[in-house]
Each structure stands twice: as C-alpha cells, then as structure tokens.
Amino acid sequence: MNIQEAKTEICNTLRAYLAKDENGYYTYPLIRQRPLLLIGPPGIGKTAIMEQAAAECGVGLVAYTITHHTRQSAIGLPEIVKRNYGGKGMMVTDYTMSEIVASVYDCMENTGRKEGILFIDEINCVSETLAPAMLALLQNKTFGSHKIPEGWILVAAGNPPEYNKSVREFDIVTLDRVRKLEIEPDCDTWLKYAGQQKVHQAVISYLSMKKERFYAVENTVDGKFFVTARGWEDLSRLLQSYEKLGIGISEELVEEFLQKEETARDFAGFYQLYTKYGEDYEIPSILSGNLSRENLALKEKMAADGAFEERFAVVNLILGALREKAEEYGQADHQLEVLHEMLLHLRTQVRKNAEEEKLGISLLEEFAQEQENSLQIKVKMELISVREQKYQETAIRRLREYILTAKKEHVRSAENGFKRISKCFEKEAVCREDMIQKLQGELQNAFLFIKESFGENQEMLLFVTGITADKSMTSFIAGNGCPAYFEHSEMLLYNKEENELRKACLEAVHERLQEESRDRV
C-alpha cells in the first residue's frame, strides 16, 4: 500500500479500537487490539502520517525513535522494593516507570487527551539488549513492568532489511500479534501531498514528468546512493528560502539532498531552465494583465512553439504563481474570520455590560486581555495548533490596535469604542474584496493565456487538474466563482469517462481472449 492508504488505515483503526458503548466502555477487546507495524523504505513519510492521523482524529501523539534510547530509559531503572509473599516480607527487584510510558501520562496531563497514539520508530533496529523489550511491547503493550494506558494504541515502524544492515527480523510468534502494513513509495500519492504542503512548484513539475526519479535506494560496491521523499521536501524548503535571499542553486547543493548524481544533475538542470522560463515569460505580468497586446502575443507564440518540457514548465509556473496567491488569500480570509468571531464575542460583552451600566472603554481592554489569557491556556494545554495560535495572536494584536485608535480619538465609552472598532474592521473587509477581484482576474488571464497558447489540449487539462488538486484554489473558486474554471473543468469529466471506457474495453478484450483460450483447450 502507499503512505496515504496507510494513514487511512491508522485512522480507521483508531476509530475501531476507541469505539465505546452507551455506558462509555470500549467495545473492542483490549487483548485483540493488535499494534500496527509499518514496514517501508526510509524517508517516505511514516512519521508525518502519525501527526496527520492524530490531528484528524483529535487524539494525542507521543513519538519516539527507539534507537536513540538505552535499555534504562526505555524500560526504567532497577530498584529494590519490599513485597509480601506467603506472609513473609521479601526484598525484590522492580523497575521505575519507563521514560516512554511516563511521556504518555505527561501528554495526557498536559493536553487533557486521554486517548492517543504511541509511535515507536525504527523498532526493528534496536540493540541486542533492547530487543526482548521491544518484543514484549509488541506482544503485551508493556515497557518493563508498566503497561501502556488504556485508550492508547501502539504503532511501530521500521525499514526492510535491504535498507538497513542493523535490522532484526521478527519471529512468527511476534508477527502473529501485530498487523503488518507494507508500504511502498508512490509518486502520485506524494505529489498530492506535495501540493497541499506547498512544495516548490519546480519539484512538483519535475516529478510530474519524471516519476521514475522520485525514489531510489541503491547499495552498490561504489557506495550508497539514495533519493527519498524526505529529500525532495527538504530540498524544496531550501529552494524557497534561497530564492527569497537571492542565493543561487548549484548542482552540488542539490546533491546534498538527492544523493544520486544522475538525479541531482538532471533536476539541477531542469531547475535552471524552470527559473529561466519564469523570467522569460514574465508570469506575474501575464496574470496581472500588465503586458501589452503585442508582448502578450509574443509570449503566447513562444509557449506554443516550445518543446514538451518547456510547455509543461510554463503551465506549472502559472500554477505555482496562482497557488501562492490563493494561499495568501486563504490566510487573509481565515484571519478575517478569526477576528470577526472575536468581535462578535466582544459585541455580546459590550451589550451585556451596557445593561449593567459598565460602559468605560477599559471594558474593551479587559476583553482583549481575557482573550490573550485564554489563548495562553490553550497553548499550554496543547489544545491549539501552531498555525491557529498565530491567527489568534494576530487577531488580538489587531484588536488592541483598534482599541488604541479609539483611545487616540478620545472615545470614552465601550459602546462608542466598539463602533469605532467596527469601522476599522470594515476596512479589512474591503481589502479582502479587493483581493478577491484581483485573484479572479488573474485566474481568468491564466485560462486565456493557456487557451491562446495551447488550445484545448493536454496543457489545459494539466492546468485544470492542477487547480482541482489544490485545496486553496478550489476553496477560493467554490466561494467566489471562476467561470473559466467551470467551463474547462468539464475536460476532467470527459477525460475520466474516456479512461473508464478504455479500461472497460481492455477488460472485455481480455475476457474474450481468455474465453477463446479455454475454447481451444
């Protein structure tokens, strides 16, 4: 299975294992809750899907790479305790609580989440002294003498032996107590993830054309050569940072992430062409409509006459630029929603206190402080994501700025202060409308350029598919419309129907050949 299918299976397992009856008791027998064992090549995103699954299911997550631990930290330290056996006191050896099990309890206390995932990575690469403890963990859900709390499911991960010499094979007794999920690299699945994670458009464009270069791990007499999904994503982040700083990208730099010379050289060459095309075509000017008719016609002809790689790159350059704009709009829109929600609460507070004749503008400042205190508690309890935390912080900062504006204008009452705040917010809403109109125009210009350059061919299909796969753009279009998209999105339907028809025909032919073969026999 691919990594996305594995994440779906983890989420389904969480729902099944944590289902409760009407009395609040778990319905899935604890003894039958087999741990999940993910076996797959390095760098394909096993750790990343744990975070995604925990967030989607609203449970806690404690993740450990077990090779970083000693036997003492994993199992606990020995201690002498007194026990009573047959009426006689005896001194026996016990163990303190495992650091890993203790981390689960810490997570429960800090976040308030009583259910979650305990993720143990590289479980089949432990030292000889830890191997028995890992087998006991998989078989009994215990570390030393301490069990994993009820409501926490165990997920472990490891690499196949061909990727790691230190791998220890599990015996049949252990494998018969786990659910083994074998994961394979899948470029198409990763490209969907890459679009959502805003991976550099040059990486997406390159791998869309050359999927065979997505993943490779080779151990030869000449050395170890590898290209992984982790390498592509880390390279993407560096490309984005270096571009902002105006730092050049060399083949040697690319090879630090893609440690296979042929792939690194090929991508470095593509990246240089990709950036050159971006300069030659003046994509921002095409989208904004600032080019003269003559200059635009020249760009359209240049694109139409380009080789396949150039045409492909041009479409992806346009997609990349639009994705950035749509993401920028999405952030601004969500920020406005957070601020609007906060102002609704403030309005309720002002009206409530008006009835009690508490009308001083200090009421607004007290509300802002309450919001900040509430946010700090959520952050401490890990009840809010880092992204949402930033939105909340920005909203509180804006509110304080609005209050300061009211005070500068000598507003005395909370009611008049709120009216002044509302006017400030209206300006933010106007800016949002300007962003909508601008992005709608850029989308229309993009469709027009691709149509004039390539017609209704594969380039248009690639463009429409790229928009459809991007959550930011589809969200914008769903909320604000885009006639050109709805007009051309029918191509996706036709293409899907054509593929289904072709598949049905091939299956019919295959069945007919099998029948003829049986008849001859």
PDB file of N, CA and C in Angstrom, residues 480-518:
ATOM      1  N   ASN A 480     -16.013  32.023  -4.434  1.00  0.00           N
ATOM      2  CA  ASN A 480     -16.059  33.284  -5.185  1.00  0.00           C
ATOM      3  C   ASN A 480     -16.283  33.119  -6.686  1.00  0.00           C
ATOM      4  N   GLY A 481     -16.231  31.876  -7.158  1.00  0.00           N
ATOM      5  CA  GLY A 481     -16.515  31.623  -8.570  1.00  0.00           C
ATOM      6  C   GLY A 481     -15.335  31.851  -9.492  1.00  0.00           C
ATOM      7  N   CYS A 482     -15.408  31.212 -10.651  1.00  0.00           N
ATOM      8  CA  CYS A 482     -14.435  31.402 -11.729  1.00  0.00           C
ATOM      9  C   CYS A 482     -15.042  30.757 -12.977  1.00  0.00           C
ATOM     10  N   PRO A 483     -15.719  31.536 -13.820  1.00  0.00           N
ATOM     11  CA  PRO A 483     -16.408  30.982 -14.998  1.00  0.00           C
ATOM     12  C   PRO A 483     -15.504  30.129 -15.881  1.00  0.00           C
ATOM     13  N   ALA A 484     -14.259  30.576 -16.087  1.00  0.00           N
ATOM     14  CA  ALA A 484     -13.357  29.832 -16.969  1.00  0.00           C
ATOM     15  C   ALA A 484     -13.049  28.450 -16.417  1.00  0.00           C
ATOM     16  N   TYR A 485     -12.915  28.346 -15.094  1.00  0.00           N
ATOM     17  CA  TYR A 485     -12.639  27.038 -14.496  1.00  0.00           C
ATOM     18  C   TYR A 485     -13.814  26.089 -14.707  1.00  0.00           C
ATOM     19  N   PHE A 486     -15.022  26.568 -14.433  1.00  0.00           N
ATOM     20  CA  PHE A 486     -16.198  25.701 -14.580  1.00  0.00           C
ATOM     21  C   PHE A 486     -16.397  25.296 -16.039  1.00  0.00           C
ATOM     22  N   GLU A 487     -16.021  26.190 -16.949  1.00  0.00           N
ATOM     23  CA  GLU A 487     -16.144  25.874 -18.379  1.00  0.00           C
ATOM     24  C   GLU A 487     -15.180  24.769 -18.775  1.00  0.00           C
ATOM     25  N   HIS A 488     -13.936  24.869 -18.298  1.00  0.00           N
ATOM     26  CA  HIS A 488     -12.917  23.906 -18.729  1.00  0.00           C
ATOM     27  C   HIS A 488     -12.834  22.670 -17.838  1.00  0.00           C
ATOM     28  N   SER A 489     -13.442  22.721 -16.655  1.00  0.00           N
ATOM     29  CA  SER A 489     -13.367  21.563 -15.765  1.00  0.00           C
ATOM     30  C   SER A 489     -14.120  20.369 -16.337  1.00  0.00           C
ATOM     31  N   GLU A 490     -14.987  20.617 -17.331  1.00  0.00           N
ATOM     32  CA  GLU A 490     -15.678  19.506 -17.993  1.00  0.00           C
ATOM     33  C   GLU A 490     -14.681  18.581 -18.675  1.00  0.00           C
ATOM     34  N   MET A 491     -13.488  19.120 -18.994  1.00  0.00           N
ATOM     35  CA  MET A 491     -12.456  18.278 -19.608  1.00  0.00           C
ATOM     36  C   MET A 491     -12.075  17.131 -18.688  1.00  0.00           C
ATOM     37  N   LEU A 492     -12.063  17.398 -17.361  1.00  0.00           N
ATOM     38  CA  LEU A 492     -11.734  16.348 -16.414  1.00  0.00           C
ATOM     39  C   LEU A 492     -12.748  15.223 -16.489  1.00  0.00           C
ATOM     40  N   LEU A 493     -14.016  15.585 -16.574  1.00  0.00           N
ATOM     41  CA  LEU A 493     -15.081  14.591 -16.652  1.00  0.00           C
ATOM     42  C   LEU A 493     -14.947  13.769 -17.929  1.00  0.00           C
ATOM     43  N   TYR A 494     -14.735  14.469 -19.061  1.00  0.00           N
ATOM     44  CA  TYR A 494     -14.584  13.753 -20.322  1.00  0.00           C
ATOM     45  C   TYR A 494     -13.381  12.827 -20.280  1.00  0.00           C
ATOM     46  N   ASN A 495     -12.283  13.320 -19.713  1.00  0.00           N
ATOM     47  CA  ASN A 495     -11.072  12.515 -19.644  1.00  0.00           C
ATOM     48  C   ASN A 495     -11.288  11.284 -18.766  1.00  0.00           C
ATOM     49  N   LYS A 496     -12.013  11.482 -17.642  1.00  0.00           N
ATOM     50  CA  LYS A 496     -12.301  10.366 -16.751  1.00  0.00           C
ATOM     51  C   LYS A 496     -13.181   9.336 -17.447  1.00  0.00           C
ATOM     52  N   GLU A 497     -14.219   9.811 -18.141  1.00  0.00           N
ATOM     53  CA  GLU A 497     -15.113   8.895 -18.838  1.00  0.00           C
ATOM     54  C   GLU A 497     -14.374   8.129 -19.942  1.00  0.00           C
ATOM     55  N   GLU A 498     -13.460   8.853 -20.612  1.00  0.00           N
ATOM     56  CA  GLU A 498     -12.692   8.202 -21.685  1.00  0.00           C
ATOM     57  C   GLU A 498     -11.804   7.104 -21.109  1.00  0.00           C
ATOM     58  N   ASN A 499     -11.152   7.391 -19.958  1.00  0.00           N
ATOM     59  CA  ASN A 499     -10.288   6.395 -19.330  1.00  0.00           C
ATOM     60  C   ASN A 499     -11.090   5.194 -18.851  1.00  0.00           C
ATOM     61  N   GLU A 500     -12.268   5.459 -18.294  1.00  0.00           N
ATOM     62  CA  GLU A 500     -13.112   4.356 -17.833  1.00  0.00           C
ATOM     63  C   GLU A 500     -13.588   3.490 -19.000  1.00  0.00           C
ATOM     64  N   LEU A 501     -13.921   4.158 -20.115  1.00  0.00           N
ATOM     65  CA  LEU A 501     -14.354   3.422 -21.306  1.00  0.00           C
ATOM     66  C   LEU A 501     -13.213   2.575 -21.854  1.00  0.00           C
ATOM     67  N   ARG A 502     -12.015   3.184 -21.883  1.00  0.00           N
ATOM     68  CA  ARG A 502     -10.852   2.446 -22.380  1.00  0.00           C
ATOM     69  C   ARG A 502     -10.573   1.236 -21.490  1.00  0.00           C
ATOM     70  N   LYS A 503     -10.672   1.429 -20.173  1.00  0.00           N
ATOM     71  CA  LYS A 503     -10.440   0.341 -19.231  1.00  0.00           C
ATOM     72  C   LYS A 503     -11.461  -0.772 -19.426  1.00  0.00           C
ATOM     73  N   ALA A 504     -12.727  -0.400 -19.605  1.00  0.00           N
ATOM     74  CA  ALA A 504     -13.787  -1.387 -19.810  1.00  0.00           C
ATOM     75  C   ALA A 504     -13.545  -2.185 -21.089  1.00  0.00           C
ATOM     76  N   CYS A 505     -13.103  -1.485 -22.140  1.00  0.00           N
ATOM     77  CA  CYS A 505     -12.832  -2.159 -23.414  1.00  0.00           C
ATOM     78  C   CYS A 505     -11.687  -3.162 -23.270  1.00  0.00           C
ATOM     79  N   LEU A 506     -10.631  -2.747 -22.553  1.00  0.00           N
ATOM     80  CA  LEU A 506      -9.483  -3.642 -22.360  1.00  0.00           C
ATOM     81  C   LEU A 506      -9.888  -4.868 -21.552  1.00  0.00           C
ATOM     82  N   GLU A 507     -10.717  -4.657 -20.536  1.00  0.00           N
ATOM     83  CA  GLU A 507     -11.183  -5.796 -19.732  1.00  0.00           C
ATOM     84  C   GLU A 507     -12.038  -6.745 -20.569  1.00  0.00           C
ATOM     85  N   ALA A 508     -12.869  -6.172 -21.445  1.00  0.00           N
ATOM     86  CA  ALA A 508     -13.720  -7.005 -22.306  1.00  0.00           C
ATOM     87  C   ALA A 508     -12.866  -7.826 -23.273  1.00  0.00           C
ATOM     88  N   VAL A 509     -11.843  -7.167 -23.842  1.00  0.00           N
ATOM     89  CA  VAL A 509     -10.938  -7.868 -24.763  1.00  0.00           C
ATOM     90  C   VAL A 509     -10.202  -8.972 -24.032  1.00  0.00           C
ATOM     91  N   HIS A 510      -9.739  -8.677 -22.805  1.00  0.00           N
ATOM     92  CA  HIS A 510      -9.006  -9.667 -22.018  1.00  0.00           C
ATOM     93  C   HIS A 510      -9.890 -10.880 -21.714  1.00  0.00           C
ATOM     94  N   GLU A 511     -11.139 -10.622 -21.336  1.00  0.00           N
ATOM     95  CA  GLU A 511     -12.061 -11.716 -21.043  1.00  0.00           C
ATOM     96  C   GLU A 511     -12.321 -12.554 -22.288  1.00  0.00           C
ATOM     97  N   ARG A 512     -12.466 -11.869 -23.431  1.00  0.00           N
ATOM     98  CA  ARG A 512     -12.729 -12.592 -24.690  1.00  0.00           C
ATOM     99  C   ARG A 512     -11.545 -13.485 -25.057  1.00  0.00           C
ATOM    100  N   LEU A 513     -10.311 -12.974 -24.857  1.00  0.00           N
ATOM    101  CA  LEU A 513      -9.122 -13.778 -25.155  1.00  0.00           C
ATOM    102  C   LEU A 513      -9.040 -14.996 -24.234  1.00  0.00           C
ATOM    103  N   GLN A 514      -9.406 -14.803 -22.982  1.00  0.00           N
ATOM    104  CA  GLN A 514      -9.388 -15.927 -22.048  1.00  0.00           C
ATOM    105  C   GLN A 514     -10.410 -16.992 -22.459  1.00  0.00           C
ATOM    106  N   GLU A 515     -11.588 -16.533 -22.885  1.00  0.00           N
ATOM    107  CA  GLU A 515     -12.619 -17.471 -23.331  1.00  0.00           C
ATOM    108  C   GLU A 515     -12.144 -18.258 -24.550  1.00  0.00           C
ATOM    109  N   GLU A 516     -11.523 -17.532 -25.506  1.00  0.00           N
ATOM    110  CA  GLU A 516     -11.027 -18.215 -26.711  1.00  0.00           C
ATOM    111  C   GLU A 516      -9.940 -19.217 -26.353  1.00  0.00           C
ATOM    112  N   SER A 517      -9.101 -18.843 -25.363  1.00  0.00           N
ATOM    113  CA  SER A 517      -8.037 -19.750 -24.942  1.00  0.00           C
ATOM    114  C   SER A 517      -8.620 -21.011 -24.317  1.00  0.00           C
ATOM    115  N   ARG A 518      -9.681 -20.847 -23.509  1.00  0.00           N
ATOM    116  CA  ARG A 518     -10.308 -22.014 -22.888  1.00  0.00           C
ATOM    117  C   ARG A 518     -10.978 -22.893 -23.937  1.00  0.00           C
TER     118      ARG A 518
END
